[in-house]
Amino acid sequence: MTEITTSFPDHEQIPLKDYAEKAYLDYSMYVVLDRALPHLGDGLKPVQRRIIYAMSELGLSAASKHKKSARTVGDVIGKFHPHGDSACYEAMVLMAQPFTFRYPLVDGQGNFGSPDDPKSFAAMRYTESRLTPYAKSLLSELGMGTVDWSPNFDGTLKEPNMLPARLPNVLLNGSTGIAVGMSTDIPPHNLREVVSATIRLLEHPKTTVAELCEHIKGPDFPTNAEIITPPEDLLKLYESGNGTVRMRAVWEKEESEIIITALPHYVSPAKVLEQIAQQMQAKKLPMVEDLRDESDHENPTRLVIVPRSKRVDLEQLMNHLFATTELERNHRVNMNVIGINGKPQILDLRSLLKQWLSFRMDTVTRRLEHRLDQVVDRLHILEGLLIAYLNIDEVIHIIRSEEQPRPVLMIRFDLTGTQAEAILDLKLRHLARLEEMKIRDELDELSDERAGLEKILGSKVRLKTLIKKELLADAETYGDKRRSVLAERSTAQALRQEDLLPSEPVTIVLSRSGWVRSAKGHDIDPTALNYRAGDEFQHSSHGRSNEQVIFLDSTGRSYTLSAHTLPSARSLGEPLSSRFNIQDGARFLYTLSGDSKQKIVLASTFGYGFITELENLHSRVKAGKAVLSVRGDAIPVMPAFIKPGDEQTIVCATTDGYLMAFPLEDVPELAKGKGNKLINIPTKRLKAGEEVMVGLTVMGAKEEILVWAGQRYLRMGAKDIEHFAGERAHRGRKLPRGFQHVTKIELAE
């Protein structure tokens, strides 16, 4: 079999790795320099610069009539920017949107989008546009020799490499863009503040970023939302060129309703209403009854939130919405620009303004030199014309009699070729005496102007003074008040699920078999409810629907459920074993509910206990939380709630009729554990199971307790309890005959 080989001797052969690396690098540099990042000089990307230049060439100044946007886009893509018309038109629309650009460059007529949907603009065949007055600050010096020009894509036209911006537009309008391996996010700023800082740096080159921030307080977005980033964070942002700016919507109270009047930059009102509505549908926002969008021409942003009642805390509600919706938003800041050296770089505020001032000084110098050249050339011609007027008869004779009057004139009057040509181009009507006077006046005027230009170009101080005057003049022409108010606000925090739920009284009912249910109200008799066959009432507690319910089992472990998740008391409930993983042999004894800071006394039948808060019993796991350490056959006794008061006494009782009372302050406060001995029970009796602590209660000075022995009870007040008072951990005293076998102890109602 013959092997066929093909060779291409006329083609260059390079490794695929080298080719791919070069191709991707070239593409990356193109995206960085010619598409995504703005130039520090005029603050524009190439497509924006070409749109503005093409509109100026079409005569679409702020004083002209609007023209169809399609005309502008056609010129841009046909002459300077050979890319898609839709992308070019979108770039033009963004420069016309007052809610996108702080100082719009295009004045649009027609549908140019809305804050709800910035890309909902009409097609370019329907809209019309022209430049805004502010765009003049970018174009007014274009024909004055201030910038370099380069051929367009097909070499038939010239386009400016840069626009001679009279203001630091890169800071005023900001910019966003994503390149290859880098991006930029420059926020907009207030013109007057930026000019003030620029002038300070111009006059004092050693000014620090902190001193510049005395003028530039922070970004100034097109919306009136608040900037709540602390001043020290803004200073760090301007010192590094990186950071974030936090914006928050502005709202006010109108009667009992919340009126949102300003949203953060790039936030859609419809999106905010949708986010709030989703929370309402998910029943995560029960305090809100209705939402309305009342925005119109007079009120561009007016969102109405109607609370369910006048008792709703509006500040708390708005803090929750700030934390859970786009009513509060972070804006990334990355001051990445193409510097005056043509390279992308992240700049701090001082470096950015310093480079722009260097660009501006170079631009003004070129403008003055260009004008000086024009003045010198015109003076040269005027001097020649003046010679001609002084010798008008002889000049006319030479022109009439000589076949080649140009060289004769040059020799006779010692003129240059340019001067001789200007004399020959004179029209007869310009030979009047009045024209000679005009020339003399113009000659004097231009001589003074030349002297002034040479003075400015010869003095750096005069050049800086000129730049300062022009900056102040532009600030007066285009400047306005700050829109984004700088405010100090507390950090927004979302409400807990319990806070979002309606607070209604409920009664939690626990059966002996560990089934649980919830009844509305506190006037329910849990013993009268129906129970499953073989089951009966075990314990109940009063709480509220937005609180956590605690279940305590016989091993001293606690378990937690939200009250609103419990089944209704109209049913038989559901077993807690389906919600939790309980230990073998353990059973649920008590249910507790109340404020998380509520203090209780936890104790076991062994006679040990401690004080703790209900939040220490909260558990997020199915296996529960070990809170009370019990020993042997001991189990927890019913926890006693502690009411606020000065004189609090704890009373413990044993099954053998011993009663012990001592100050509550003698009991330690712990998060969990066994606690300290409350009442002394002989160990031999405990081992035999003959005597245990049957319960305890905490009573105030004016309260009474009931000590039960079967169906009989003994009512005891503070004076009666004094007989049983002693030190903690003592045996106590025996109750009267008939109460030798205590079954329960509780506070009298």
XYZ file of C-alpha atoms in Angstrom:
749
model
C 0.000 0.000 0.000
C 1.426 3.389 -1.009
C 1.474 6.112 1.689
C 0.195 9.463 0.487
C 1.720 12.536 2.111
C 0.608 16.122 1.599
C 2.895 19.072 2.207
C 2.229 22.814 2.115
C 5.613 24.419 1.579
C 4.085 27.900 1.137
C 2.307 27.880 4.522
C 3.759 28.792 7.876
C 3.666 26.007 10.447
C 3.419 26.949 14.127
C 2.453 24.870 17.172
C -1.268 24.909 17.968
C -0.459 26.027 21.543
C 1.336 29.144 20.323
C -1.397 29.961 17.799
C -4.230 29.560 20.336
C -2.365 31.598 22.941
C -1.743 34.493 20.546
C -5.277 34.423 19.150
C -6.886 34.473 22.594
C -4.533 37.187 23.835
C -5.355 39.358 20.809
C -9.067 38.837 21.409
C -8.684 39.622 25.105
C -6.845 42.870 24.427
C -9.475 43.856 21.869
C -12.297 43.308 24.383
C -10.427 45.164 27.126
C -9.305 48.172 25.085
C -11.961 48.483 22.380
C -15.171 47.307 23.974
C -15.579 46.917 27.736
C -13.488 49.500 29.618
C -13.866 53.280 29.452
C -10.931 55.590 28.817
C -9.955 57.854 31.667
C -9.837 60.929 29.408
C -13.466 61.154 28.266
C -14.948 58.322 30.333
C -16.393 56.647 27.240
C -16.188 53.237 25.615
C -15.450 53.174 21.862
C -19.090 52.574 20.843
C -20.282 55.490 23.010
C -17.582 57.768 21.618
C -18.496 56.857 18.040
C -22.215 57.441 18.642
C -21.612 60.911 20.077
C -19.159 61.839 17.313
C -21.516 60.563 14.580
C -24.406 62.568 16.067
C -22.258 65.704 16.131
C -21.326 65.130 12.484
C -25.046 64.845 11.670
C -25.585 68.222 13.317
C -27.713 66.766 16.119
C -26.752 69.313 18.746
C -28.986 70.246 21.666
C -30.304 73.204 19.643
C -31.253 71.146 16.567
C -34.391 69.124 15.864
C -34.574 65.465 16.803
C -33.829 62.933 14.078
C -34.783 59.302 13.788
C -32.497 57.094 15.869
C -32.181 54.737 12.913
C -30.394 57.523 11.019
C -27.814 57.881 13.760
C -27.328 54.117 14.183
C -26.943 53.748 10.401
C -24.176 56.356 10.358
C -22.410 54.828 13.347
C -22.295 51.246 12.056
C -21.749 52.303 8.440
C -18.904 54.709 9.097
C -17.213 53.854 12.374
C -18.542 50.791 14.237
C -19.104 47.720 12.029
C -21.081 45.709 14.567
C -24.716 44.796 15.204
C -27.252 47.598 14.953
C -29.237 46.361 17.990
C -26.187 46.498 20.274
C -25.290 49.944 18.980
C -28.859 51.206 19.472
C -28.988 49.798 23.004
C -25.769 51.642 23.886
C -27.351 54.819 22.553
C -30.570 54.256 24.524
C -28.667 53.790 27.781
C -26.993 57.175 27.272
C -30.480 58.704 26.937
C -32.050 57.150 30.058
C -32.082 59.630 32.981
C -32.436 56.727 35.428
C -29.284 55.052 34.036
C -26.926 57.976 33.340
C -26.434 60.673 35.950
C -25.822 63.224 33.180
C -27.427 61.822 29.989
C -25.549 62.431 26.744
C -28.475 61.764 24.393
C -31.830 63.534 24.439
C -34.399 60.950 23.424
C -37.928 61.472 22.138
C -40.248 58.490 22.290
C -40.154 55.295 24.315
C -36.639 54.952 25.686
C -37.500 52.384 28.383
C -38.571 52.737 32.007
C -37.111 51.961 35.454
C -39.333 48.859 35.538
C -37.653 47.488 32.425
C -34.777 49.564 30.992
C -34.732 47.367 27.888
C -38.405 47.925 27.030
C -37.498 50.760 24.631
C -39.140 51.076 21.221
C -37.385 50.118 17.996
C -35.010 52.691 16.520
C -37.349 53.348 13.586
C -39.859 54.846 16.033
C -37.678 56.918 18.350
C -35.882 60.190 17.704
C -32.792 61.634 19.352
C -30.271 64.425 19.550
C -27.402 65.341 21.875
C -27.978 66.926 25.280
C -26.419 70.257 26.304
C -24.025 68.320 28.580
C -22.593 66.497 25.540
C -21.144 69.837 24.452
C -18.566 69.486 27.238
C -17.181 66.494 25.324
C -17.322 67.958 21.822
C -16.772 71.719 22.027
C -12.981 71.502 21.581
C -12.961 68.683 19.035
C -11.959 70.788 16.011
C -9.215 72.657 17.846
C -6.318 70.268 17.367
C -6.851 68.739 20.802
C -6.979 65.037 19.947
C -5.382 62.522 17.655
C -7.324 61.068 14.744
C -7.101 57.649 13.138
C -8.650 56.013 10.047
C -11.987 54.271 10.438
C -12.337 50.550 9.799
C -12.228 50.869 5.992
C -9.771 53.755 5.837
C -12.152 56.153 4.097
C -12.792 58.479 7.048
C -11.082 59.770 10.146
C -12.419 59.385 13.674
C -11.140 60.828 16.972
C -9.218 58.493 19.262
C -10.581 60.468 22.210
C -13.037 63.269 22.844
C -11.563 66.403 24.474
C -13.684 66.250 27.640
C -13.741 69.489 29.635
C -15.001 67.561 32.709
C -13.956 64.229 34.311
C -16.876 62.363 32.744
C -15.432 59.022 33.858
C -16.488 59.914 37.416
C -19.615 61.896 36.567
C -21.459 59.197 34.628
C -19.482 56.182 35.790
C -19.299 52.993 33.765
C -19.903 49.252 33.940
C -18.371 46.574 31.778
C -17.070 43.011 31.703
C -13.882 42.296 29.783
C -11.726 39.162 29.693
C -10.289 38.546 33.134
C -11.334 41.960 34.442
C -14.358 44.193 34.843
C -15.228 47.753 35.771
C -17.905 49.261 37.996
C -17.440 52.999 38.432
C -20.354 54.733 40.185
C -21.598 58.165 39.045
C -20.791 61.276 41.068
C -22.064 64.807 41.491
C -20.568 67.294 39.034
C -20.119 70.150 41.490
C -18.430 67.906 44.064
C -16.063 66.395 41.484
C -15.142 69.819 40.087
C -14.488 71.098 43.607
C -12.176 68.148 44.356
C -10.455 68.480 40.968
C -9.711 72.156 41.553
C -8.304 71.405 45.000
C -5.957 68.788 43.543
C -5.030 71.191 40.754
C -4.057 73.898 43.250
C -2.517 71.528 45.828
C -0.960 68.484 44.096
C -0.141 66.826 47.432
C -3.797 66.628 48.485
C -4.642 63.206 49.976
C -7.635 61.000 49.233
C -9.087 61.843 52.652
C -8.902 65.562 51.823
C -10.507 64.976 48.420
C -13.339 63.143 50.189
C -14.128 66.387 51.982
C -15.467 67.482 48.596
C -16.642 64.151 47.155
C -18.771 62.740 49.967
C -19.659 59.629 47.998
C -21.269 58.484 44.734
C -24.342 60.307 43.460
C -26.726 57.992 41.611
C -29.552 59.123 39.288
C -32.149 58.044 41.862
C -32.950 59.780 45.153
C -32.321 56.689 47.281
C -30.111 56.965 50.347
C -26.479 55.864 50.516
C -26.050 54.259 53.942
C -22.429 53.136 53.627
C -20.450 54.550 56.588
C -18.045 57.416 55.719
C -15.026 55.367 56.819
C -15.978 52.610 54.349
C -16.394 55.151 51.554
C -12.936 56.517 52.352
C -11.439 53.009 52.102
C -13.250 52.561 48.791
C -11.727 55.726 47.326
C -8.290 54.871 48.728
C -8.222 51.411 47.136
C -10.484 51.788 44.105
C -12.457 48.751 45.270
C -15.411 48.266 47.576
C -19.193 48.361 47.796
C -21.807 51.068 48.197
C -25.036 50.196 49.994
C -28.196 51.974 48.880
C -31.558 51.990 50.627
C -34.989 53.074 49.421
C -36.541 56.239 50.814
C -39.965 55.940 52.472
C -42.350 58.065 54.459
C -45.481 57.549 56.506
C -48.705 58.895 55.033
C -51.546 58.396 57.508
C -51.094 54.704 58.354
C -49.573 53.685 54.995
C -45.948 53.335 53.867
C -45.051 55.347 50.752
C -41.788 54.429 49.005
C -40.625 57.449 47.004
C -37.167 56.409 45.779
C -35.506 53.092 44.951
C -31.811 52.130 44.703
C -30.092 52.389 41.328
C -31.024 49.665 38.811
C -33.897 48.419 41.009
C -37.211 47.805 39.284
C -40.393 48.869 41.147
C -42.243 45.902 39.661
C -39.545 43.514 40.933
C -39.796 44.948 44.459
C -43.584 44.594 44.502
C -43.230 41.034 43.235
C -40.771 40.157 46.017
C -43.101 41.572 48.684
C -46.125 39.833 47.128
C -44.303 36.485 47.174
C -43.733 36.841 50.919
C -47.393 37.704 51.391
C -48.502 34.646 49.405
C -46.160 32.447 51.436
C -47.771 33.895 54.613
C -44.409 35.272 55.680
C -45.698 38.830 55.830
C -49.017 38.757 57.728
C -48.730 42.392 58.835
C -49.134 43.636 55.221
C -52.635 43.808 53.792
C -52.179 45.349 50.348
C -49.669 46.681 47.797
C -50.161 49.362 45.158
C -48.037 51.038 42.506
C -49.231 54.640 42.212
C -46.267 55.860 40.149
C -47.130 58.431 37.477
C -45.557 61.332 35.595
C -45.585 63.617 38.645
C -44.426 60.860 41.018
C -42.002 58.606 39.094
C -41.732 56.315 42.118
C -44.657 55.886 44.493
C -45.111 52.392 45.917
C -47.769 52.020 48.618
C -47.629 49.345 51.332
C -50.809 49.062 53.419
C -50.281 47.516 56.913
C -52.943 45.218 58.328
C -53.525 47.470 61.332
C -52.300 50.664 62.959
C -50.510 48.604 65.606
C -47.910 47.356 63.091
C -44.424 48.712 63.802
C -43.603 50.385 60.462
C -39.897 50.789 61.253
C -39.599 47.090 62.049
C -41.558 46.138 58.930
C -39.377 48.274 56.657
C -36.200 46.900 58.249
C -37.446 43.422 57.400
C -38.187 44.452 53.795
C -34.775 46.117 53.482
C -33.151 42.836 54.514
C -35.275 40.550 52.312
C -35.958 42.568 49.133
C -34.121 44.874 46.740
C -35.307 47.909 48.685
C -31.737 47.780 49.938
C -28.955 46.846 47.561
C -25.179 46.711 47.384
C -23.404 48.216 44.387
C -19.953 46.906 43.625
C -17.250 49.498 42.955
C -14.185 48.662 40.880
C -12.535 51.772 39.438
C -10.855 50.014 36.526
C -10.134 52.292 33.556
C -7.797 52.604 30.603
C -5.276 55.152 31.831
C -3.565 57.885 29.855
C -0.772 55.385 29.132
C -3.265 53.169 27.284
C -3.192 50.369 29.868
C -6.046 49.112 32.067
C -5.518 49.901 35.749
C -7.458 50.162 39.020
C -7.029 53.661 40.400
C -7.745 55.344 43.694
C -9.573 58.678 43.634
C -6.429 60.812 43.787
C -4.608 58.912 41.024
C -7.681 59.017 38.809
C -8.155 62.780 39.158
C -4.418 63.370 38.847
C -4.272 61.466 35.556
C -7.348 63.280 34.283
C -5.786 66.636 35.136
C -2.702 65.585 33.202
C -4.974 64.699 30.261
C -6.795 68.012 30.587
C -3.593 70.062 30.764
C -2.301 68.319 27.658
C -5.630 68.939 25.886
C -5.716 72.627 26.811
C -2.065 73.043 25.827
C -2.757 71.503 22.420
C -5.834 73.719 22.036
C -3.858 76.863 22.847
C -0.971 75.876 20.576
C -3.387 75.130 17.766
C -5.053 78.494 18.249
C -1.671 80.217 18.458
C -0.681 78.660 15.140
C -3.936 79.917 13.607
C -3.388 83.400 15.027
C 0.221 83.550 13.781
C -0.837 82.380 10.312
C -3.644 84.934 10.183
C -1.342 87.734 11.375
C 1.107 86.779 8.666
C -1.610 87.106 6.021
C -2.950 90.340 7.506
C 0.510 91.901 7.410
C 0.703 91.066 3.728
C -2.760 92.464 3.051
C -1.866 95.646 4.898
C 1.183 96.110 2.652
C -1.081 95.648 -0.342
C -3.528 98.300 0.872
C -0.721 100.766 1.497
C 0.484 100.222 -2.082
C -2.833 99.459 -3.693
C -2.248 101.292 -6.975
C 1.074 99.583 -7.626
C -0.382 96.185 -6.667
C -3.234 96.628 -9.130
C -0.798 97.700 -11.858
C 1.375 94.594 -11.321
C -1.658 92.306 -11.372
C -2.921 93.901 -14.618
C 0.393 94.069 -16.419
C 2.300 90.971 -15.373
C 1.578 87.478 -16.681
C 2.927 85.941 -13.438
C 2.072 88.570 -10.791
C 2.772 86.278 -7.824
C 6.622 86.210 -7.971
C 6.687 89.892 -8.931
C 4.661 90.816 -5.868
C 6.892 88.660 -3.667
C 10.052 90.402 -4.951
C 8.666 93.924 -5.045
C 7.140 93.987 -1.533
C 9.236 91.269 0.137
C 6.201 88.978 0.625
C 5.950 85.260 1.235
C 4.070 82.982 -1.114
C 1.173 82.744 1.315
C 0.866 86.512 1.563
C 1.086 86.960 -2.199
C -1.603 84.327 -2.739
C -3.897 86.054 -0.218
C -3.478 89.370 -2.073
C -4.302 87.746 -5.401
C -7.429 86.145 -3.848
C -8.830 89.533 -2.802
C -12.146 90.535 -4.365
C -12.695 94.009 -5.767
C -15.283 94.888 -3.099
C -12.652 94.291 -0.413
C -10.459 97.102 -1.749
C -12.546 99.749 0.002
C -11.056 102.048 2.627
C -13.271 100.439 5.265
C -11.642 97.058 4.715
C -8.230 98.529 5.493
C -9.547 99.730 8.852
C -11.000 96.293 9.576
C -7.657 94.685 8.850
C -5.879 97.062 11.210
C -8.427 96.347 13.963
C -8.140 92.585 13.417
C -4.369 92.879 13.385
C -4.372 94.632 16.760
C -6.880 92.166 18.182
C -4.939 89.110 17.065
C -1.663 90.593 18.273
C -3.146 90.940 21.749
C -4.523 87.401 21.554
C -1.110 86.043 20.508
C 0.525 87.766 23.439
C -2.069 86.320 25.795
C -1.682 82.795 24.399
C 2.103 82.967 24.650
C 1.830 84.122 28.263
C -0.431 81.202 29.184
C 1.709 78.647 27.344
C 4.815 80.028 28.976
C 3.445 79.832 32.512
C 2.169 76.682 34.220
C 0.403 78.793 36.843
C -1.568 80.687 34.166
C -2.447 77.382 32.487
C -3.808 75.992 35.770
C -5.786 79.203 36.339
C -7.375 78.871 32.892
C -8.330 75.234 33.555
C -9.798 76.230 36.927
C -11.930 78.986 35.363
C -13.223 76.607 32.708
C -14.071 73.956 35.300
C -15.966 76.473 37.415
C -17.831 77.764 34.352
C -18.880 74.239 33.365
C -19.900 73.450 36.938
C -22.145 76.519 36.867
C -23.612 75.481 33.510
C -24.190 71.775 34.032
C -24.002 71.298 37.817
C -26.941 70.380 40.044
C -27.673 69.362 43.617
C -26.820 65.948 45.015
C -29.593 63.375 44.559
C -28.358 60.428 46.624
C -28.532 61.586 50.222
C -25.807 60.264 52.530
C -27.432 58.943 55.704
C -26.457 56.927 58.756
C -28.806 53.995 59.234
C -28.766 50.882 61.390
C -28.197 47.521 59.740
C -31.406 46.048 58.372
C -32.360 42.747 59.947
C -35.008 40.314 58.778
C -37.717 39.466 61.279
C -37.700 36.037 62.832
C -40.384 33.636 61.700
C -42.045 34.012 65.093
C -42.213 37.799 64.668
C -43.876 37.446 61.278
C -46.677 35.244 62.597
C -49.882 36.622 64.098
C -49.712 36.632 67.898
C -52.853 34.833 69.100
C -53.451 33.110 72.454
C -53.309 29.315 72.250
C -53.485 26.408 74.672
C -51.084 23.518 74.064
C -52.490 20.147 75.191
C -50.297 17.090 75.808
C -51.745 13.634 76.401
C -50.245 10.836 78.488
C -49.363 8.899 75.309
C -47.448 11.889 73.910
C -50.025 13.239 71.479
C -50.139 17.009 71.065
C -52.588 19.583 69.725
C -53.269 23.318 69.938
C -56.509 25.115 70.766
C -57.190 28.807 70.167
C -57.630 30.866 73.318
C -56.755 30.369 76.978
C -60.254 29.512 78.187
C -60.093 25.892 77.030
C -60.610 23.069 79.536
C -58.072 20.496 78.277
C -59.498 17.733 80.490
C -62.844 18.010 78.685
C -61.366 17.273 75.268
C -61.779 13.908 73.578
C -58.797 11.559 73.718
C -57.943 8.316 71.982
C -59.027 5.099 73.626
C -56.721 4.345 76.514
C -55.267 7.845 76.494
C -55.900 10.798 78.798
C -54.823 14.339 79.644
C -51.213 14.757 80.772
C -50.331 18.472 80.806
C -51.141 21.805 79.140
C -49.621 25.279 78.814
C -50.760 28.715 77.717
C -48.793 30.496 75.024
C -49.100 32.419 71.780
C -49.177 31.258 68.172
C -45.868 32.955 67.308
C -43.904 31.373 70.177
C -41.895 28.193 70.522
C -43.417 25.295 72.476
C -41.107 23.180 74.654
C -41.740 19.549 75.544
C -39.857 18.000 78.474
C -39.528 14.226 78.673
C -38.854 11.884 81.562
C -35.090 11.784 80.881
C -34.686 15.550 81.258
C -34.371 16.265 77.518
C -36.233 19.158 75.930
C -37.717 19.365 72.430
C -39.067 22.393 70.555
C -41.789 23.035 67.982
C -43.358 26.229 66.656
C -46.853 26.677 68.057
C -48.350 27.496 64.662
C -47.243 24.106 63.281
C -49.248 22.073 65.817
C -52.506 20.375 64.747
C -55.836 21.820 65.800
C -57.527 20.727 69.036
C -60.559 19.786 66.966
C -58.655 16.655 66.026
C -57.014 14.108 68.311
C -53.649 15.653 67.484
C -50.531 13.821 66.364
C -47.838 11.892 68.232
C -44.660 13.772 69.155
C -42.744 10.626 68.298
C -43.398 11.452 64.626
C -41.634 14.800 65.067
C -38.782 13.786 67.381
C -36.351 10.950 67.998
C -36.905 10.036 71.645
C -34.985 7.514 73.744
C -36.408 4.098 74.488
C -38.578 4.158 77.563
C -38.806 7.950 77.674
C -42.167 9.674 77.720
C -43.267 13.272 77.484
C -44.304 14.831 80.789
C -44.713 18.591 80.401
C -45.232 21.303 77.816
C -43.948 24.858 78.329
C -44.541 28.048 76.351
C -43.708 31.697 76.807
C -41.140 34.399 76.163
C -37.632 33.067 75.583
C -36.328 35.188 78.498
C -38.901 33.780 80.923
C -37.163 32.204 83.924
C -38.255 28.879 85.427
C -37.055 26.448 88.085
C -36.134 23.022 86.714
C -35.845 20.189 89.255
C -36.003 16.419 89.506
C -37.724 14.107 91.974
C -34.212 13.483 93.359
C -34.457 16.923 95.004
C -31.901 18.814 92.878
C -32.664 21.801 90.647
C -31.628 25.181 89.213
C -32.991 28.332 87.590
C -32.801 28.762 83.804
C -34.408 30.671 80.947
C -36.808 29.078 78.477
C -34.444 29.803 75.566
C -31.975 27.344 77.130
C -34.569 24.621 76.534
C -34.975 25.459 72.828
C -33.659 22.744 70.545
C -33.318 22.660 66.765
C -32.627 18.950 66.420
C -34.982 15.998 66.469
C -32.980 14.255 69.195
C -33.709 17.095 71.597
C -31.378 18.748 74.093
C -30.154 17.364 77.426
C -31.090 20.066 79.936
C -31.822 18.446 83.319
C -29.585 15.633 84.567
C -31.665 12.994 86.383
C -30.440 10.019 88.372
C -31.708 6.482 88.547
C -35.483 6.322 88.557
C -35.814 10.078 89.137
C -37.799 12.171 86.669
C -38.354 15.929 86.274
C -41.022 17.541 88.413
C -43.337 20.121 86.920
C -41.237 23.265 86.222
C -42.223 26.358 88.187
C -42.489 29.730 86.449
C -40.875 32.712 88.174
C -42.895 35.917 88.197
C -41.221 39.325 88.526
C -41.045 40.449 92.146
C -38.740 41.374 95.024
C -39.520 38.698 97.628
C -39.615 35.289 95.994
C -39.776 32.076 98.001
C -39.332 28.578 96.657
C -41.407 25.849 98.344
C -40.565 22.164 97.876
C -42.671 19.183 99.011
C -41.948 15.453 99.268
C -44.333 12.539 99.046
C -43.829 11.861 102.770
C -45.287 15.239 103.681
C -42.129 17.250 104.264
C -42.275 20.919 103.258
C -39.267 23.168 102.816
C -39.260 26.934 102.058
C -36.239 29.174 101.406
C -35.373 32.311 99.358
C -35.295 31.894 95.592
C -31.978 33.742 95.427
C -30.311 30.692 97.029
C -30.918 28.665 93.858
C -28.189 28.888 91.193
C -28.883 29.967 87.594
C -27.548 27.486 85.023
C -28.010 26.693 81.341
C -28.171 22.943 82.021
C -27.034 20.302 84.514
C -28.176 18.675 87.772
C -28.319 21.829 89.838
C -27.990 22.155 93.619
C -29.826 20.271 96.324
C -33.121 21.962 97.135
C -34.523 19.648 99.826
C -32.806 16.863 101.705
C -34.243 13.382 101.063
C -32.565 10.492 102.873
C -30.637 8.410 100.378
C -31.894 5.106 101.797
C -35.483 6.175 101.223
C -34.707 7.342 97.678
C -33.118 3.999 96.879
C -36.102 2.170 98.231
C -38.342 4.490 96.235
C -40.304 5.395 99.300
C -39.866 9.188 99.217
C -39.253 11.660 96.376
C -39.758 15.355 95.822
C -43.260 15.559 94.422
C -43.041 19.167 93.252
C -42.124 22.759 93.920
C -43.508 26.231 93.379
C -42.320 29.839 93.546
C -44.566 32.194 95.496
C -44.569 35.926 96.110
C -45.206 37.706 99.391
C -48.946 38.080 98.707
C -49.558 34.741 97.015
C -50.883 31.458 98.393
C -50.138 27.842 97.581
C -52.207 24.669 97.599
C -50.703 21.445 98.928
C -52.689 18.439 97.722
C -53.007 15.025 99.311
C -55.315 13.092 97.060
C -58.607 15.009 96.900
C -57.815 17.160 99.921
C -55.740 20.343 99.841
C -54.202 22.731 102.321
C -54.175 26.481 101.495
C -51.125 28.256 102.845
C -50.129 31.931 102.760
C -46.813 33.687 103.434
C -47.323 33.575 107.228
C -48.101 29.855 107.159
C -44.972 29.183 105.102
C -42.771 30.930 107.687
C -43.184 27.849 109.895
C -41.483 25.749 107.189
C -38.738 28.229 106.322
C -35.133 27.091 106.545
C -31.898 26.875 104.663
C -31.662 25.320 101.222
C -30.860 21.570 101.181
C -32.343 20.977 104.658
C -35.005 18.398 105.455
C -37.819 20.839 106.155
C -40.782 20.191 108.466
C -43.589 17.691 108.463
C -47.033 18.802 107.348
C -50.051 18.347 109.663
C -51.801 14.991 110.015
C -53.835 14.139 106.968
C -51.142 15.416 104.597
C -48.561 12.697 105.161
C -48.814 11.624 101.524
C -48.536 14.758 99.336
C -49.448 14.313 95.656
C -49.121 17.835 94.269
C -48.146 21.419 95.131
C -49.220 24.482 93.146
C -49.944 28.212 93.327
C -53.477 29.130 94.292
C -55.366 31.071 91.601
